PDB file of C-alpha atoms in Angstrom:
ATOM      1  CA  UNK C 559    -116.615   6.972 118.063  1.00 50.00           C
ATOM      2  CA  UNK C 560    -120.305   7.391 119.265  1.00 57.00           C
ATOM      3  CA  UNK C 561    -120.161   4.861 121.702  1.00 62.00           C
ATOM      4  CA  UNK C 562    -117.465   6.395 123.554  1.00 68.00           C
ATOM      5  CA  UNK C 563    -119.079   9.419 124.019  1.00 70.00           C
ATOM      6  CA  UNK C 564    -122.027   7.448 125.325  1.00 71.00           C
ATOM      7  CA  UNK C 565    -120.040   5.422 127.454  1.00 75.00           C
ATOM      8  CA  UNK C 566    -117.944   8.207 129.263  1.00 71.00           C
ATOM      9  CA  UNK C 567    -121.468  10.118 129.901  1.00 73.00           C
ATOM     10  CA  UNK C 568    -122.987   6.977 131.907  1.00 70.00           C
ATOM     11  CA  UNK C 569    -119.801   6.066 133.205  1.00 74.00           C
ATOM     12  CA  UNK C 570    -119.517  10.691 134.279  1.00 72.00           C
ATOM     13  CA  UNK C 571    -122.993  10.226 135.212  1.00 70.00           C
ATOM     14  CA  UNK C 572    -122.691   7.057 137.715  1.00 70.00           C
ATOM     15  CA  UNK C 573    -119.871   8.338 139.187  1.00 64.00           C
ATOM     16  CA  UNK C 574    -121.702  11.493 140.072  1.00 62.00           C
ATOM     17  CA  UNK C 575    -125.044   9.928 140.879  1.00 61.00           C
ATOM     18  CA  UNK C 576    -122.741   7.431 143.539  1.00 62.00           C
ATOM     19  CA  UNK C 577    -120.542   9.676 145.066  1.00 58.00           C
ATOM     20  CA  UNK C 578    -122.771  12.929 145.633  1.00 58.00           C
ATOM     21  CA  UNK C 579    -119.349  14.819 143.597  1.00 60.00           C
ATOM     22  CA  UNK C 580    -120.086  17.982 141.165  1.00 70.00           C
ATOM     23  CA  UNK C 581    -118.854  17.299 137.206  1.00 74.00           C
ATOM     24  CA  UNK C 582    -116.148  20.180 138.507  1.00 78.00           C
ATOM     25  CA  UNK C 583    -115.138  17.625 141.049  1.00 77.00           C
ATOM     26  CA  UNK C 584    -114.601  14.510 138.947  1.00 76.00           C
ATOM     27  CA  UNK C 585    -113.115  16.317 136.647  1.00 82.00           C
ATOM     28  CA  UNK C 586    -110.689  17.770 139.242  1.00 84.00           C
ATOM     29  CA  UNK C 587    -110.174  14.075 140.586  1.00 82.00           C
ATOM     30  CA  UNK C 588    -109.079  13.225 137.031  1.00 85.00           C
ATOM     31  CA  UNK C 589    -106.307  16.061 136.476  1.00 88.00           C
ATOM     32  CA  UNK C 590    -104.701  14.886 139.622  1.00 85.00           C
ATOM     33  CA  UNK C 591    -104.983  11.301 138.639  1.00 85.00           C
ATOM     34  CA  UNK C 592    -103.013  12.358 135.519  1.00 87.00           C
ATOM     35  CA  UNK C 593    -100.682  14.610 137.516  1.00 87.00           C
ATOM     36  CA  UNK C 594    -100.160  11.324 140.183  1.00 87.00           C
ATOM     37  CA  UNK C 595     -99.333   8.989 137.118  1.00 86.00           C
ATOM     38  CA  UNK C 596     -97.235  11.086 135.486  1.00 87.00           C
ATOM     39  CA  UNK C 597     -95.105  11.907 138.457  1.00 85.00           C
ATOM     40  CA  UNK C 598     -95.274   8.354 139.421  1.00 84.00           C
ATOM     41  CA  UNK C 599     -93.777   7.412 135.646  1.00 85.00           C
ATOM     42  CA  UNK C 600     -91.542   9.755 135.834  1.00 81.00           C
ATOM     43  CA  UNK C 601     -89.592   8.258 138.759  1.00 68.00           C
ATOM     44  CA  UNK C 602     -86.934  10.738 139.338  1.00 68.00           C
ATOM     45  CA  UNK C 603     -85.954  12.668 142.244  1.00 66.00           C
ATOM     46  CA  UNK C 604     -88.923  14.774 143.660  1.00 73.00           C
ATOM     47  CA  UNK C 605     -91.684  13.328 141.897  1.00 83.00           C
ATOM     48  CA  UNK C 606     -92.398  11.034 144.185  1.00 84.00           C
ATOM     49  CA  UNK C 607     -94.326  14.043 146.239  1.00 87.00           C
ATOM     50  CA  UNK C 608     -96.313  15.356 143.458  1.00 88.00           C
ATOM     51  CA  UNK C 609     -97.857  11.979 143.336  1.00 88.00           C
ATOM     52  CA  UNK C 610     -98.186  11.392 146.905  1.00 89.00           C
ATOM     53  CA  UNK C 611     -99.868  14.406 146.841  1.00 89.00           C
ATOM     54  CA  UNK C 612    -102.195  14.243 144.290  1.00 90.00           C
ATOM     55  CA  UNK C 613    -103.035  10.870 145.267  1.00 89.00           C
ATOM     56  CA  UNK C 614    -103.896  11.913 148.607  1.00 92.00           C
ATOM     57  CA  UNK C 615    -106.288  14.016 147.158  1.00 90.00           C
ATOM     58  CA  UNK C 616    -108.120  11.726 145.391  1.00 89.00           C
ATOM     59  CA  UNK C 617    -107.793   9.432 148.804  1.00 89.00           C
ATOM     60  CA  UNK C 618    -109.803  12.307 150.759  1.00 89.00           C
ATOM     61  CA  UNK C 619    -111.815  13.633 148.027  1.00 86.00           C
ATOM     62  CA  UNK C 620    -113.664  10.431 147.054  1.00 84.00           C
ATOM     63  CA  UNK C 621    -112.620   7.987 150.145  1.00 85.00           C
ATOM     64  CA  UNK C 622    -115.992   5.508 150.068  1.00 84.00           C
ATOM     65  CA  UNK C 623    -115.060   4.391 146.873  1.00 84.00           C
ATOM     66  CA  UNK C 624    -112.847   2.149 144.458  1.00 87.00           C
ATOM     67  CA  UNK C 625    -111.197   4.574 143.208  1.00 85.00           C
ATOM     68  CA  UNK C 626    -110.459   6.692 146.225  1.00 86.00           C
ATOM     69  CA  UNK C 627    -109.209   3.246 147.774  1.00 89.00           C
ATOM     70  CA  UNK C 628    -106.739   2.167 144.749  1.00 89.00           C
ATOM     71  CA  UNK C 629    -105.569   6.357 144.916  1.00 89.00           C
ATOM     72  CA  UNK C 630    -104.946   5.547 149.207  1.00 91.00           C
ATOM     73  CA  UNK C 631    -102.319   2.376 147.960  1.00 91.00           C
ATOM     74  CA  UNK C 632    -100.796   4.355 145.865  1.00 90.00           C
ATOM     75  CA  UNK C 633    -100.532   7.096 148.122  1.00 90.00           C
ATOM     76  CA  UNK C 634     -99.243   4.871 150.758  1.00 91.00           C
ATOM     77  CA  UNK C 635     -96.811   3.469 147.860  1.00 89.00           C
ATOM     78  CA  UNK C 636     -95.403   6.872 147.637  1.00 88.00           C
ATOM     79  CA  UNK C 637     -95.180   7.428 151.088  1.00 89.00           C
ATOM     80  CA  UNK C 638     -93.350   4.719 151.433  1.00 88.00           C
ATOM     81  CA  UNK C 639     -90.627   5.535 148.665  1.00 84.00           C
ATOM     82  CA  UNK C 640     -90.137   9.480 150.618  1.00 83.00           C
ATOM     83  CA  UNK C 641     -89.597   7.427 153.378  1.00 85.00           C
ATOM     84  CA  UNK C 642     -86.641   5.229 151.727  1.00 77.00           C
ATOM     85  CA  UNK C 643     -84.509   6.847 149.933  1.00 65.00           C
ATOM     86  CA  UNK C 644     -82.763   4.696 146.217  1.00 65.00           C
ATOM     87  CA  UNK C 645     -79.691   6.665 146.938  1.00 63.00           C
ATOM     88  CA  UNK C 646     -78.385   8.354 150.084  1.00 58.00           C
ATOM     89  CA  UNK C 647     -76.435  11.577 149.368  1.00 56.00           C
ATOM     90  CA  UNK C 648     -74.146  10.193 151.973  1.00 57.00           C
ATOM     91  CA  UNK C 649     -72.949   7.456 149.363  1.00 58.00           C
ATOM     92  CA  UNK C 650     -70.821   9.660 147.568  1.00 60.00           C
ATOM     93  CA  UNK C 651     -67.191   9.515 147.577  1.00 65.00           C
ATOM     94  CA  UNK C 652     -65.974  12.720 148.817  1.00 63.00           C
ATOM     95  CA  UNK C 653     -62.619  12.418 147.587  1.00 69.00           C
ATOM     96  CA  UNK C 654     -59.312  13.922 148.694  1.00 73.00           C
ATOM     97  CA  UNK C 655     -59.311  17.727 150.311  1.00 75.00           C
ATOM     98  CA  UNK C 656     -56.580  18.265 147.524  1.00 78.00           C
ATOM     99  CA  UNK C 657     -59.122  17.824 144.918  1.00 77.00           C
ATOM    100  CA  UNK C 658     -61.567  19.743 146.749  1.00 77.00           C
ATOM    101  CA  UNK C 659     -59.532  23.036 147.144  1.00 79.00           C
ATOM    102  CA  UNK C 660     -58.321  22.661 143.651  1.00 79.00           C
ATOM    103  CA  UNK C 661     -62.070  22.126 142.340  1.00 77.00           C
ATOM    104  CA  UNK C 662     -62.666  25.391 144.919  1.00 79.00           C
ATOM    105  CA  UNK C 663     -60.351  27.876 143.379  1.00 83.00           C
ATOM    106  CA  UNK C 664     -60.348  26.281 139.251  1.00 82.00           C
ATOM    107  CA  UNK C 665     -63.771  26.142 139.151  1.00 76.00           C
ATOM    108  CA  UNK C 666     -65.658  28.599 137.194  1.00 63.00           C
TER     109      UNK C 666
END
């Protein structure tokens, strides 16, 4: 358990030294990363936009680092998903006008 804390501390120190980032920025970037990963894994309607925003924030905050480049790649992947939706709302069968009329008057 102790080695995990030491390793985490060393990694945080290297990131802060290498990027000039403050500890608050690193913590914020980890929250953005977590938010983007959860939204990407959920893969339901509207979550691609959340993932895109989170990854683009990381890419803008750490532009010349490996993590920034990975986040930029994931942001472009999410942007591509947003530009080409999985399913078009126009693909639904609208039904007949009589069904629509009955649904209009009988809907609770």
